[in-house]
Structures are given as structure tokens and as C-alpha cells.
Amino acid sequence: MAHGLFSTQQQQRLCHVTARICSGGAMAFLGRAVRRVASAVRPPLSPLCRTTARSYSSEPTKEKSVPYEKTLQQKDDASSGPTKPLPRSADVVVIGGGSLGCQTIYHLAKMGMTNVVLLERDRLTAGTTWHTAGLLWQLRPSDVEVELLAHTRNVISKDLEEETGLHTGWIQNGGLFIASNKQRLDEYKRLMSLGKVYGIESHVLSPAETKDLYPLMNVDDLYGTLYVPKDGTMDPAGTCTTLTRAAAARGAKVIENCPVTGIQVRADDFGVRRVKAVETAHGTIETPCVVNCAGVWATKLGQMAGVKVPLVAMHHAYVVTERIEGIQNMPNVRDHDASVYLRLQGDALSVGGYENNPVFWDEVSDDFAFSLFDLDWDVFTQHIEGAVNRVPGLEQTGIKSTVCGPESFTADHKPLMGEAPEVRGFFLGCGFNSAGMMLGGGCGRELAHWIIHGRPEKDMYGYDIRRFHNSLTDNASWIRERSHESYAKNYSVVFPFDEPLASRNMRKDPFHQVLTQQGCVFQERHGWERPGWFNKDGAAPLKDYDYYGAYDIKKNVNYKYNELLGKEYTFDFPPHHDVIKSECLSCRHGVAVFDMSYFGKFYLTGPDAKKAADWLFTADVNKKPGSTVYTCMLNKKGGTEADLTVSRLEAGAANLPLAPQSDGDAYYLAIGGGVAEHNWNHIRTTLQDQGFHCQLTDHSEDMGMISIQGPKSREVLQEVLDTDLSNEDFPFSTHKVVSAAGHQVRAMRLSFVGELGWELHIPKGSCLAVYHAVMAAGAKHGIINSGYRAIDSLSIEKGYRHWHADLRPDDTPLESGLGFTCKLKSSVPFQGRERLERQKQEGLRRRIVCFTIDEKVPMFGLEAIFRNGTPVGHLRRSDYGFFVDKTIGYGYIRNPDGGVVSADFIKKGEFTLERMGVTYKAKAHLKSPFDPENKRIKGIYA
């Protein structure tokens, strides 16, 4: 969150940096500030012109301007060089001395990597960390984030003090989430249930109980609150100082006042670009690894190495009040519906929030340390109004100071972490969306593990830079629009089926227009538009982003897609639940077409292709050409990096895009489109690390793909394809190039929904002709279009996994019920095999279990799982199964005693699921409740 870049003119020595005093230095009252701004007349600013910083100051001030006991100070002009001599080499150089940089070097040193250096351009915390609010909330709608936050809390409240004897400034004053409506309280109840799995104390309070806890609060408009007693507040200066002292005690070097001027990159013998050295005005450090923790300056640092860092800088502000009688010891407050937070600061409050018209900082200044912007009251007033409504006494409370500084924001409001795809050894730890203090401990540890071991311990895909397709990460419009929307919606309820409105239609397949005309309601994944479900009331096309009416941009009207999306904003079944049911049951009883064109489509060829396939894939994919195998790819720890299908191809001349040129072994990889970039990079880096001579080529954009599934699929396709589709001539898990309505396609007999069916992989120019031929042949069979909402339901009913839901990099195939994909009976080595063999010998300490409940209530994942009244896990994924007519959930459970989770342990337990504080009796299944004998995919229907 701080920065370590470029040379800077030495500024005047700071005692403390001023935060703006309102009205030219006179104390203002919050209520008066609201009225003054409301009565002011100013011309509206567009998002294009309202992007430069106002002014920023680094003048000394006599009074403290941020809510901490101390602020790290810039050193005197006289000592303008680095605070320590630069080493000639280091194993890792961390750039940026803010929260993430300090946490990363601390955890690297703690894990035993001591030849590490942190470079900070100015002083620790000088960029954005010094003025952060420092709030820590333990509960988030993500199990991984709950675990990351728990580690941060342990580090700053316990570990550092035990290691150094220093107090970090941690204050445990509790946290209070405000709900003004039922949906918001439902969200909090979901968090409460998840918290029980992790032992996090929380309580849902009535308005009256809330008033007892926080007497100054207006509770007249409350629906309820969530109180978490052990939430609290961090001091950035105290935390970063203690972290670096603890790291230095283990041998790490922390060097301040040392701007980075360049990153040297070399090409190895395979032509792979790798980090070579870090350049400064005071010397060069040879290193194979750089960690970019430069906050809003991270994009500029990335450019030095040719690495894309997709983030934007925005103004983010809060005001500090004068003393408030009776506020002492109150919990911090998040009023999400008012988009405002109230942070306790001794006997005063800091008031801030997230607005829909933030000010962009496009011209990021290199000479910016311990500096602030002038507060734009036009933008900030809405937070004052929300704060005064929640704590009415604020209306007559003075504003002591304002704090408006830069923060970095990303396209999905998640950080950017992991090794950059462009340069090996260049790691990202930036873009923390104002949560760098809160997430710093957990993310610093994962980043250190990533650097040392090649992968993090936890499932960090949601933060991994590889979650974004490479075509998006340097698209300025996409970064700006999506970052704006994620900022504006930061306090919105997190609903299970929400979709972005910003920067849509970035990647469209050949079927997009014809499906739009048929009422397709699209989902966005990896930039692709993929079908979600089909609205029976006509087309719902996407429109250009309107910035939610901010910046004087006309808000979209009569926007049917947005209206349909709004109906999804519920934790009950949505109004179109029956439409999705119809799509599912049409597939189960008749035939349905799924457009799956967004899939990644790669070819693996070259002299070492067979060696690479053996090492990469858990299954034996070296069956005869014409075979297709479902398999996993693992990391070194045996965790599942991907699941995919691999088809063995005949050697021969190129017939692109359907077949590559190959003189030997060749493989066609079909991979879920939402994770294609992650898969591409996993394969590529594995090939590099193992020294395999192979070519990996991407033809994702060159082919469409439709999947025709259901009992009548054979009858439909037999009219379209020029080949015999009988079980004898076209068995399950095989493929061949055939003619479809006069066009060559690759047909594969596969299913992701548990039915008889085929996928057609079609050259782009032939897609529509083949689609129309399929629909014409299927008309008499009642063929319909279906979307991914139906696939989600059908696949969970069959027990098929979704990667990054019930199958993640921290799950092994044995734990996830995919042991059948692993060639453990052979002697062929593959990546991660040793871990699986150990697990098989020792027994599983956690494993996935299927649950069903009889009550007709929806579940979405994160619901707590109890065995005999004891929490043993939580659902990873849940949906309604329309054929079995039950809610189905999958989750990983542990034995509370730490022992093996055996089939007997599951059979003898009484299980319940907790949803929003309500407990439901659940039945545990060792096999899928739908077609456990796999008859239907073989075409056997009773």
C-alpha cells in the first residue's frame, strides 16, 4: 500500500501531515457541512474531466491529522540516501513499505527466507497505508477471506507482541453491522452461520438490543444488527514498525528512502522472461524475485518489467470529528445500506464510506508521500447524511479534520496477487481496495508461501492475477468501468447470482446475437458472455455502462437486463425459478442445447508432448487416438489446479482449428472458460519448470461449442451428423471429426449434466449453420436452449464438480471424490502424486460429502455443517435439484477429533445444515442421489 519508486525531491520535514480543516481552518459542524454543500451551485463534472487530483499538501501541522498515536515521519533533507547500504544480491526484493510489503517480508523471514530486502521510496507507510482507517471485520461472505482475516488478527493482536515485546496498537472494540431491511439482515445471518464453523463469536441483535449496546445510535429505521465482539482497529504505523523489526531480527533488510528506478529482465535458454535485478539510483540488487507491493504506484512499477497491473487510483476519504460524549468504547459501525462506516477514535469518530461518484486520480504523482488531497464535499456529503442519521448527535459535532488520500481499486474489488504471467519471478501484492491492513497478514503469509513453494497454501484463485484474461488486463476502459462499479457496490449486499453491468460484451461467441434474440440472459465470465438462462418475455440485451447515473451521465432507462438482474437480489428462490426448472427438466426428459463456446480450447503438441501429458494430467490420457478422458491437473502439494477433458489426436497435417500439425503425440484440451487463463499459465509454467519441449496453442476464439444433452439427443443429432451415433460406433468418452449439415466439426460424446449427449466443437464460421440445423432437427422433439443456471443445477444433481467451488487448489482429488481420475495403479509419475499416495496410506482427514434436505428452501454455499451438534465444515456449493426435487449441497467435513473421515464416520453421524441461523436436518450421501450407477450417460433409460 505504500510505494518504493522513482526519485523524489525532498520535502519539508514532517511532524505530521495536515488533514484538511474545513472552512479555511474554522471548525465546522457535520450538519452545517451538509447544508452548505447542498446549497452550493456547481457545474457537474464528467468522469473524464473529474479525474485529476485537487491539491495535496506536505506542509507541517501542529495537530495530529490521522487517528493514530503516531505517524512515521519523513527523514531530514540532510540524510537523503538510503537508510542502509544496499546488498549486491537478494533472494527476494519486496518493493513498497506499506501494509503488504511489511507483512510479506515478515512472513518470508518467518518462513526461513532471510536474504530478503524491502525497498521503500520514502518512509514506511508513506503512500496510502499511513492514512488508512485500519478497521478489521472478521466476517466476510467468503471462507478464504475469513481465514485470511483471522491470520491478520492473530499476527497483530498476539504474534508480534510475543515476538518483539512491542504493542502494535491493536484495539479490540468490536464491530457492528447495521441492517435496514430483511435482505441485509439475511446476509448477516449467513455470515453468522459461517462464523460458527470458524469459532467466531457473533450475535444478531434486535433494534432494542442494539440501542442498549450503542446508546447514541438511532435505531428507529433498523431491521436488526450483527455484533462481532472481537472485531477491532489496527494502527498502521505501529503495525508496520513492529513487522519490520520482527523481520529484521530474523535477518531481513528494510531500506527506506531508496526509490526503484528499473527492473532488469532476462530471457533464459527457452526464451522465458525472468526477473534479473532491481535498479536504484544507489546501486543494483541482483535477484530472481521481485514483489510489487507498491499500491497505487504498482502499475508504474509493473511497466518497468513489462508486466500489466490492472488497477486504478481513486480518492478515498473520511472525516474525524471532535469529542463526542458517551462514544468511548463503542464498537466500530458499518451501515452498509447508507454506505458509511463509523470508526471509533478514542472519544471521537472517523466517518467514511463508498460513493457512486468517486474521484479518479489519473495522473499519479511520483512525488507524493505522507500527502493528502483536498476533500471534495460534493462527493463526500452523502456519507455525512448517513452518519448523522445513524448517530444524530453528530449533527452538532465539530469536524476536527478531513483525510482524503489515494487508494488503489481493481475490477472486482479483490487484490492482485501471485506471479505475473508476463515475467517469471515478478509477483504482485497490490490493489487491495482499502483493505490492505485488514487482509495484509493473511495475504502476506500466502504471498510468502507462493514465493517459496510455488503455490499458496489456501485457495487464492479469487486474488490471483491469472483470474483475468490477458486481453482485459491492459484494456483501460474495462479497468476503469469495472473498478468504478466494484467501488460503488462495495457495500452492496452480496447476492449469489449478481452480475456486473460495467464493460459487458467484451468477448462474444458466434451464437451471441441469435441467443440474445431468443431471450438469453447472459452471465459474464472471463470477459465472455455466456448464457445464464432464457427469459420467456423477450430479449434483454446489455447496454453501455452508465456509471449508475454518476458524473452527470444519463442513467439507462427501460433496461430489461438490469430489471431481471434486480429480481435476483434475494436469498429466496428468484421469480424465474420455474424457468430454470423447465430448462433442467427438458434436458432430463427430452433434449436441450447448451452454448459452451466460452470454453478454453488448447492444443498440446511437440516432441515431449507425451512426457508432458503424463506429468501434467492425473489420468492416463495416452489411450488410443479418438479417446477423450476427464482428468485433473495438480500442484506440487497434490491440490487440484484444474479439471478438464483431454482428447488424444491422430498425427497428421494441420486442419485448423479442428486439428493441429503433428508428427507425433497431440492432445486437445477443453477447459472451463472462466478459468482458462489460470489453466493456460499453470500448463505453461509447468512445461517451463520441467524443461519439456512442447507447443501449447490457444484456439479458444476460433471455435464455438454447443452441447446437445438429454434422452432424445441421439435422435436429434443422427439427423445432423454423418456418422453412426450408436453405443457401438460412438461410445462414451470418444471423439471424431464428422460432418454436420455439410460443415466439419469435432463431435465428443461427453456430458456435464449426467445425460446421453454430445459436444460439437465447431469452427467459428460454421457455428450458426450447425446450430440452426440442430434446432431444426430437434423441433419435433421439443428441443430448447438452456443456460448455465441449468447446468449448475443439473451438474450438482449428478455430483459433478465445479472448479473453484467444490473443487479448489487446496483440495486433493482423493478428498474431492475424484480418485478415479488418478493413475495411481500405474507406475507413471505425475505432479502431486506423492501427496496422494501419502493420503491414501494415512487416510483422509477431510472429504467431500453430498447433503440433501427435505425443506424447500434455497442454499447457496457457506451454510454451516453440523455432525451430532458439532460444526465440522460448511457447504462449498449448493443448488436446487429439480429432478430429485430437493436442495443439494456439497461440503468438505473434518473429524473434530482430528482423525480420519471414514465412510463409517459419515454413515453414523446425524447431520444438520444451518442457513441464516435456522437449522435443517440433512441426509448425507456417499454417492450422488441422481443416477448413481451412471446409466443415463451410457444411454440406458428405464
Short mmCIF file of C-alpha atoms in Angstrom, two decimals, residues 578-933:
data_model
loop_
_atom_site.label_atom_id
_atom_site.label_comp_id
_atom_site.label_asym_id
_atom_site.label_seq_id
_atom_site.Cartn_x
_atom_site.Cartn_y
_atom_site.Cartn_z
CA ASP A 578 -39.65 -22.18 -12.64
CA VAL A 579 -37.96 -21.10 -15.88
CA ILE A 580 -34.70 -22.71 -14.75
CA LYS A 581 -36.70 -25.75 -13.65
CA SER A 582 -38.15 -26.03 -17.15
CA GLU A 583 -34.71 -25.86 -18.73
CA CYS A 584 -33.44 -28.58 -16.38
CA LEU A 585 -36.34 -30.97 -16.80
CA SER A 586 -36.39 -30.52 -20.60
CA CYS A 587 -32.81 -31.81 -20.52
CA ARG A 588 -33.68 -34.69 -18.17
CA HIS A 589 -36.77 -35.81 -20.15
CA GLY A 590 -36.14 -34.60 -23.69
CA VAL A 591 -33.28 -32.63 -25.20
CA ALA A 592 -31.61 -29.27 -24.60
CA VAL A 593 -28.84 -27.26 -26.26
CA PHE A 594 -26.16 -25.52 -24.19
CA ASP A 595 -23.84 -22.91 -25.70
CA MET A 596 -20.47 -23.60 -24.06
CA SER A 597 -18.35 -21.66 -26.54
CA TYR A 598 -16.54 -19.74 -23.82
CA PHE A 599 -14.53 -22.89 -23.01
CA GLY A 600 -10.77 -22.71 -23.36
CA LYS A 601 -9.57 -24.82 -26.30
CA PHE A 602 -5.84 -25.61 -26.34
CA TYR A 603 -3.58 -27.93 -28.32
CA LEU A 604 -0.53 -29.58 -26.74
CA THR A 605 1.97 -30.82 -29.32
CA GLY A 606 5.72 -31.25 -29.81
CA PRO A 607 8.44 -33.84 -29.21
CA ASP A 608 7.85 -34.00 -25.43
CA ALA A 609 4.05 -33.84 -25.58
CA LYS A 610 3.57 -37.37 -24.23
CA LYS A 611 6.01 -36.79 -21.37
CA ALA A 612 4.26 -33.53 -20.57
CA ALA A 613 0.82 -35.16 -20.68
CA ASP A 614 1.93 -37.93 -18.33
CA TRP A 615 3.31 -35.38 -15.85
CA LEU A 616 0.52 -32.79 -16.10
CA PHE A 617 -2.58 -34.98 -16.00
CA THR A 618 -3.64 -37.29 -13.19
CA ALA A 619 -5.44 -39.67 -15.55
CA ASP A 620 -3.93 -41.84 -18.23
CA VAL A 621 -4.65 -39.75 -21.32
CA ASN A 622 -2.39 -41.86 -23.55
CA LYS A 623 -5.10 -44.16 -24.72
CA LYS A 624 -5.60 -44.69 -28.45
CA PRO A 625 -6.34 -41.66 -30.64
CA GLY A 626 -10.04 -40.91 -30.62
CA SER A 627 -10.31 -41.23 -26.84
CA THR A 628 -11.37 -38.41 -24.51
CA VAL A 629 -10.52 -38.53 -20.80
CA TYR A 630 -11.75 -36.46 -17.87
CA THR A 631 -8.76 -35.63 -15.70
CA CYS A 632 -7.30 -33.25 -13.14
CA MET A 633 -4.09 -31.23 -13.03
CA LEU A 634 -2.38 -30.88 -9.64
CA ASN A 635 0.15 -28.65 -7.98
CA LYS A 636 3.19 -29.99 -6.15
CA LYS A 637 1.18 -30.36 -2.94
CA GLY A 638 -1.43 -32.54 -4.67
CA GLY A 639 -4.05 -29.75 -4.76
CA THR A 640 -6.30 -29.58 -7.79
CA GLU A 641 -5.34 -26.74 -10.13
CA ALA A 642 -7.86 -27.74 -12.81
CA ASP A 643 -10.28 -30.34 -14.09
CA LEU A 644 -10.66 -30.71 -17.83
CA THR A 645 -11.06 -33.15 -20.72
CA VAL A 646 -8.08 -34.26 -22.78
CA SER A 647 -8.61 -35.83 -26.21
CA ARG A 648 -5.83 -37.83 -27.90
CA LEU A 649 -5.48 -36.83 -31.56
CA GLU A 650 -4.20 -38.62 -34.65
CA ALA A 651 -0.88 -37.42 -36.00
CA GLY A 652 -1.15 -35.62 -39.30
CA ALA A 653 -1.31 -32.39 -41.24
CA ALA A 654 -2.94 -29.33 -39.78
CA ASN A 655 -6.69 -28.89 -40.22
CA LEU A 656 -7.08 -25.80 -38.07
CA PRO A 657 -8.87 -25.02 -35.96
CA LEU A 658 -10.07 -28.66 -35.67
CA ALA A 659 -6.62 -30.29 -35.66
CA PRO A 660 -3.03 -29.06 -35.28
CA GLN A 661 0.02 -30.08 -37.30
CA SER A 662 1.59 -33.03 -35.51
CA ASP A 663 4.18 -35.64 -36.39
CA GLY A 664 3.66 -37.48 -33.09
CA ASP A 665 1.62 -37.13 -29.95
CA ALA A 666 -1.02 -34.40 -29.87
CA TYR A 667 -3.75 -33.55 -27.41
CA TYR A 668 -6.84 -31.33 -27.45
CA LEU A 669 -7.63 -29.73 -24.07
CA ALA A 670 -11.13 -28.39 -23.34
CA ILE A 671 -11.26 -26.30 -20.18
CA GLY A 672 -13.94 -24.28 -18.37
CA GLY A 673 -13.81 -20.81 -19.90
CA GLY A 674 -13.91 -18.89 -16.63
CA VAL A 675 -10.54 -20.34 -15.60
CA ALA A 676 -8.87 -20.67 -18.99
CA GLU A 677 -6.15 -18.10 -18.26
CA HIS A 678 -5.31 -19.83 -14.98
CA ASN A 679 -5.09 -23.20 -16.75
CA TRP A 680 -3.02 -21.82 -19.60
CA ASN A 681 -0.48 -20.39 -17.19
CA HIS A 682 -0.39 -23.49 -15.00
CA ILE A 683 0.42 -25.65 -18.01
CA ARG A 684 2.92 -23.15 -19.41
CA THR A 685 4.85 -22.73 -16.15
CA THR A 686 4.89 -26.49 -15.55
CA LEU A 687 6.32 -27.07 -19.03
CA GLN A 688 8.98 -24.44 -18.29
CA ASP A 689 9.84 -25.82 -14.87
CA GLN A 690 10.18 -29.37 -16.21
CA GLY A 691 12.06 -28.33 -19.37
CA PHE A 692 9.60 -30.08 -21.72
CA HIS A 693 9.93 -29.21 -25.42
CA CYS A 694 6.28 -28.64 -26.31
CA GLN A 695 3.98 -26.19 -28.00
CA LEU A 696 0.82 -25.02 -26.29
CA THR A 697 -1.51 -23.15 -28.66
CA ASP A 698 -4.77 -21.39 -27.90
CA HIS A 699 -7.71 -21.69 -30.29
CA SER A 700 -10.43 -20.61 -27.86
CA GLU A 701 -11.58 -17.75 -30.10
CA ASP A 702 -11.50 -19.84 -33.28
CA MET A 703 -14.20 -22.34 -32.35
CA GLY A 704 -17.67 -22.31 -30.90
CA MET A 705 -19.05 -25.20 -28.90
CA ILE A 706 -22.58 -26.45 -28.33
CA SER A 707 -23.57 -29.38 -26.14
CA ILE A 708 -26.72 -31.33 -27.02
CA GLN A 709 -27.90 -33.30 -23.99
CA GLY A 710 -30.83 -35.46 -22.97
CA PRO A 711 -32.53 -38.79 -23.75
CA LYS A 712 -33.52 -37.57 -27.24
CA SER A 713 -30.11 -36.12 -28.15
CA ARG A 714 -29.13 -39.14 -30.27
CA GLU A 715 -32.33 -38.93 -32.32
CA VAL A 716 -31.76 -35.24 -32.98
CA LEU A 717 -28.08 -35.47 -33.87
CA GLN A 718 -28.45 -38.58 -36.01
CA GLU A 719 -30.26 -36.32 -38.50
CA VAL A 720 -27.46 -33.74 -38.44
CA LEU A 721 -24.21 -35.73 -38.26
CA ASP A 722 -22.94 -38.07 -40.99
CA THR A 723 -21.83 -40.80 -38.59
CA ASP A 724 -23.42 -43.64 -36.67
CA LEU A 725 -24.12 -42.50 -33.10
CA SER A 726 -24.83 -45.93 -31.65
CA ASN A 727 -23.08 -47.07 -28.48
CA GLU A 728 -21.01 -49.50 -30.54
CA ASP A 729 -19.77 -46.99 -33.13
CA PHE A 730 -19.61 -43.89 -30.92
CA PRO A 731 -19.13 -44.95 -27.28
CA PHE A 732 -18.93 -42.60 -24.30
CA SER A 733 -15.62 -40.73 -23.86
CA THR A 734 -14.69 -40.80 -27.55
CA HIS A 735 -14.48 -38.16 -30.26
CA LYS A 736 -14.16 -37.87 -34.04
CA VAL A 737 -14.22 -35.24 -36.76
CA VAL A 738 -17.52 -35.56 -38.63
CA SER A 739 -19.71 -33.57 -40.99
CA ALA A 740 -22.62 -31.61 -39.51
CA ALA A 741 -25.01 -30.12 -42.08
CA GLY A 742 -22.10 -30.02 -44.52
CA HIS A 743 -19.61 -28.49 -42.06
CA GLN A 744 -16.70 -30.24 -40.40
CA VAL A 745 -16.93 -30.38 -36.59
CA ARG A 746 -15.30 -32.36 -33.80
CA ALA A 747 -18.01 -34.35 -32.03
CA MET A 748 -17.34 -35.64 -28.50
CA ARG A 749 -19.60 -37.97 -26.58
CA LEU A 750 -19.45 -36.37 -23.15
CA SER A 751 -21.79 -34.94 -20.56
CA PHE A 752 -21.52 -32.39 -17.79
CA VAL A 753 -25.17 -32.85 -16.81
CA GLY A 754 -25.39 -36.64 -16.47
CA GLU A 755 -27.31 -37.43 -19.66
CA LEU A 756 -26.78 -39.02 -23.05
CA GLY A 757 -25.22 -36.30 -25.15
CA TRP A 758 -22.56 -34.91 -27.45
CA GLU A 759 -20.48 -31.76 -27.64
CA LEU A 760 -19.87 -30.21 -31.07
CA HIS A 761 -16.67 -28.18 -31.39
CA ILE A 762 -17.27 -26.03 -34.45
CA PRO A 763 -15.06 -23.67 -36.48
CA LYS A 764 -16.25 -20.12 -35.94
CA GLY A 765 -17.57 -19.59 -39.45
CA SER A 766 -19.72 -22.74 -39.32
CA CYS A 767 -21.31 -22.18 -35.91
CA LEU A 768 -24.62 -20.66 -36.90
CA ALA A 769 -25.28 -23.09 -39.76
CA VAL A 770 -24.70 -26.07 -37.48
CA TYR A 771 -26.77 -24.54 -34.67
CA HIS A 772 -29.74 -23.89 -36.96
CA ALA A 773 -29.52 -27.45 -38.33
CA VAL A 774 -29.57 -28.86 -34.78
CA MET A 775 -32.55 -26.71 -33.77
CA ALA A 776 -34.46 -27.66 -36.93
CA ALA A 777 -33.83 -31.37 -36.37
CA GLY A 778 -34.81 -31.03 -32.72
CA ALA A 779 -38.01 -29.09 -33.23
CA LYS A 780 -40.23 -32.17 -33.35
CA HIS A 781 -38.54 -33.40 -30.15
CA GLY A 782 -39.24 -30.18 -28.24
CA ILE A 783 -35.60 -29.03 -28.19
CA ILE A 784 -34.91 -25.88 -26.16
CA ASN A 785 -32.00 -23.58 -25.35
CA SER A 786 -30.68 -23.89 -21.82
CA GLY A 787 -28.10 -21.91 -19.89
CA TYR A 788 -25.53 -22.23 -17.15
CA ARG A 789 -28.04 -21.82 -14.35
CA ALA A 790 -29.49 -25.11 -15.56
CA ILE A 791 -26.00 -26.63 -15.89
CA ASP A 792 -25.26 -25.62 -12.28
CA SER A 793 -28.38 -27.43 -11.08
CA LEU A 794 -28.03 -30.49 -13.32
CA SER A 795 -24.35 -30.96 -12.55
CA ILE A 796 -24.74 -30.74 -8.77
CA GLU A 797 -27.62 -33.20 -9.01
CA LYS A 798 -25.29 -35.64 -10.77
CA GLY A 799 -22.42 -34.92 -8.39
CA TYR A 800 -20.08 -33.35 -10.94
CA ARG A 801 -17.58 -30.83 -9.56
CA HIS A 802 -17.20 -27.15 -10.36
CA TRP A 803 -13.62 -25.97 -10.12
CA HIS A 804 -13.19 -23.13 -7.62
CA ALA A 805 -16.45 -24.11 -5.90
CA ASP A 806 -16.41 -27.69 -4.63
CA LEU A 807 -13.01 -28.34 -6.18
CA ARG A 808 -10.11 -25.97 -5.44
CA PRO A 809 -6.30 -25.85 -5.33
CA ASP A 810 -6.40 -26.78 -1.65
CA ASP A 811 -8.48 -29.93 -2.34
CA THR A 812 -6.85 -33.15 -3.50
CA PRO A 813 -8.68 -35.49 -5.90
CA LEU A 814 -8.99 -38.07 -3.12
CA GLU A 815 -10.66 -35.57 -0.79
CA SER A 816 -12.99 -34.40 -3.55
CA GLY A 817 -14.15 -37.84 -4.64
CA LEU A 818 -12.14 -37.76 -7.88
CA GLY A 819 -9.70 -40.54 -7.04
CA PHE A 820 -10.94 -42.36 -10.16
CA THR A 821 -9.16 -39.74 -12.30
CA CYS A 822 -5.74 -40.66 -10.86
CA LYS A 823 -3.44 -43.27 -12.42
CA LEU A 824 -2.22 -44.46 -9.02
CA LYS A 825 -2.35 -48.12 -10.06
CA SER A 826 0.25 -47.41 -12.74
CA SER A 827 3.88 -46.54 -12.08
CA VAL A 828 3.73 -43.36 -14.19
CA PRO A 829 4.81 -40.32 -12.16
CA PHE A 830 2.67 -37.18 -12.25
CA GLN A 831 2.80 -33.88 -10.44
CA GLY A 832 1.37 -34.18 -6.91
CA ARG A 833 1.40 -37.99 -6.89
CA GLU A 834 3.47 -38.28 -3.71
CA ARG A 835 0.88 -36.38 -1.66
CA LEU A 836 -1.93 -38.60 -2.94
CA GLU A 837 -0.03 -41.76 -2.10
CA ARG A 838 0.58 -40.46 1.40
CA GLN A 839 -3.09 -39.57 1.81
CA LYS A 840 -4.17 -42.98 0.58
CA GLN A 841 -1.91 -44.66 3.12
CA GLU A 842 -2.77 -42.40 6.07
CA GLY A 843 -6.48 -41.91 5.39
CA LEU A 844 -8.38 -38.70 4.64
CA ARG A 845 -8.65 -36.05 7.34
CA ARG A 846 -11.28 -34.22 5.30
CA ARG A 847 -13.52 -35.26 2.44
CA ILE A 848 -16.43 -34.03 0.40
CA VAL A 849 -19.96 -35.13 1.27
CA CYS A 850 -23.26 -34.63 -0.53
CA PHE A 851 -26.21 -33.42 1.56
CA THR A 852 -29.90 -33.09 0.80
CA ILE A 853 -32.68 -31.51 2.84
CA ASP A 854 -36.43 -32.04 2.60
CA GLU A 855 -37.49 -28.43 3.20
CA LYS A 856 -38.00 -26.34 0.06
CA VAL A 857 -35.51 -23.60 0.91
CA PRO A 858 -32.60 -22.42 -1.25
CA MET A 859 -28.99 -22.71 -0.18
CA PHE A 860 -26.04 -21.17 -1.97
CA GLY A 861 -22.90 -22.31 -0.17
CA LEU A 862 -21.29 -21.15 3.11
CA GLU A 863 -24.04 -22.81 5.19
CA ALA A 864 -22.60 -24.47 8.30
CA ILE A 865 -22.49 -28.29 8.54
CA PHE A 866 -23.01 -29.87 11.96
CA ARG A 867 -22.46 -33.52 12.87
CA ASN A 868 -24.12 -34.52 16.13
CA GLY A 869 -24.35 -30.84 17.02
CA THR A 870 -20.67 -30.02 16.40
CA PRO A 871 -19.57 -27.86 13.45
CA VAL A 872 -17.50 -29.94 11.04
CA GLY A 873 -17.43 -27.78 7.89
CA HIS A 874 -19.52 -25.67 5.57
CA LEU A 875 -21.15 -26.08 2.18
CA ARG A 876 -18.93 -25.04 -0.71
CA ARG A 877 -21.68 -25.21 -3.29
CA SER A 878 -25.42 -25.65 -3.26
CA ASP A 879 -28.31 -25.55 -5.70
CA TYR A 880 -31.77 -26.95 -6.21
CA GLY A 881 -32.02 -30.33 -7.94
CA PHE A 882 -35.28 -30.29 -9.88
CA PHE A 883 -35.32 -33.97 -10.85
CA VAL A 884 -34.79 -35.19 -7.27
CA ASP A 885 -36.86 -32.17 -6.09
CA LYS A 886 -34.51 -31.28 -3.25
CA THR A 887 -31.92 -28.71 -2.26
CA ILE A 888 -28.49 -30.32 -2.70
CA GLY A 889 -25.24 -29.14 -1.14
CA TYR A 890 -21.64 -30.30 -1.21
CA GLY A 891 -19.15 -29.52 1.51
CA TYR A 892 -15.90 -30.81 3.00
CA ILE A 893 -16.13 -32.14 6.53
CA ARG A 894 -13.49 -32.86 9.16
CA ASN A 895 -13.43 -35.12 12.19
CA PRO A 896 -13.48 -32.82 15.25
CA ASP A 897 -11.02 -35.21 16.91
CA GLY A 898 -8.58 -34.77 14.05
CA GLY A 899 -9.00 -38.36 12.97
CA VAL A 900 -9.81 -39.97 9.64
CA VAL A 901 -13.13 -39.11 7.98
CA SER A 902 -14.23 -42.60 7.01
CA ALA A 903 -17.41 -43.78 5.32
CA ASP A 904 -18.43 -45.11 8.73
CA PHE A 905 -17.91 -41.66 10.28
CA ILE A 906 -20.33 -40.24 7.72
CA LYS A 907 -22.91 -43.02 7.95
CA LYS A 908 -23.12 -42.92 11.76
CA GLY A 909 -23.43 -39.15 12.07
CA GLU A 910 -26.60 -37.09 12.37
CA PHE A 911 -26.13 -34.05 10.17
CA THR A 912 -27.77 -30.66 10.13
CA LEU A 913 -27.20 -27.60 7.96
CA GLU A 914 -27.53 -24.08 9.34
CA ARG A 915 -28.88 -21.47 6.94
CA MET A 916 -29.18 -17.91 8.23
CA GLY A 917 -29.34 -19.11 11.80
CA VAL A 918 -32.02 -21.74 11.10
CA THR A 919 -31.11 -25.44 11.37
CA TYR A 920 -32.33 -28.07 8.88
CA LYS A 921 -32.00 -31.82 9.21
CA ALA A 922 -29.81 -33.14 6.38
CA LYS A 923 -29.19 -36.51 4.80
CA ALA A 924 -25.57 -37.34 3.95
CA HIS A 925 -24.88 -39.27 0.73
CA LEU A 926 -21.70 -41.14 -0.15
CA LYS A 927 -22.84 -41.25 -3.80
CA SER A 928 -24.86 -38.89 -5.93
CA PRO A 929 -28.59 -39.26 -5.25
CA PHE A 930 -29.20 -39.00 -9.01
CA ASP A 931 -28.33 -41.96 -11.27
CA PRO A 932 -25.54 -43.31 -9.03
CA GLU A 933 -24.88 -46.18 -11.46
#
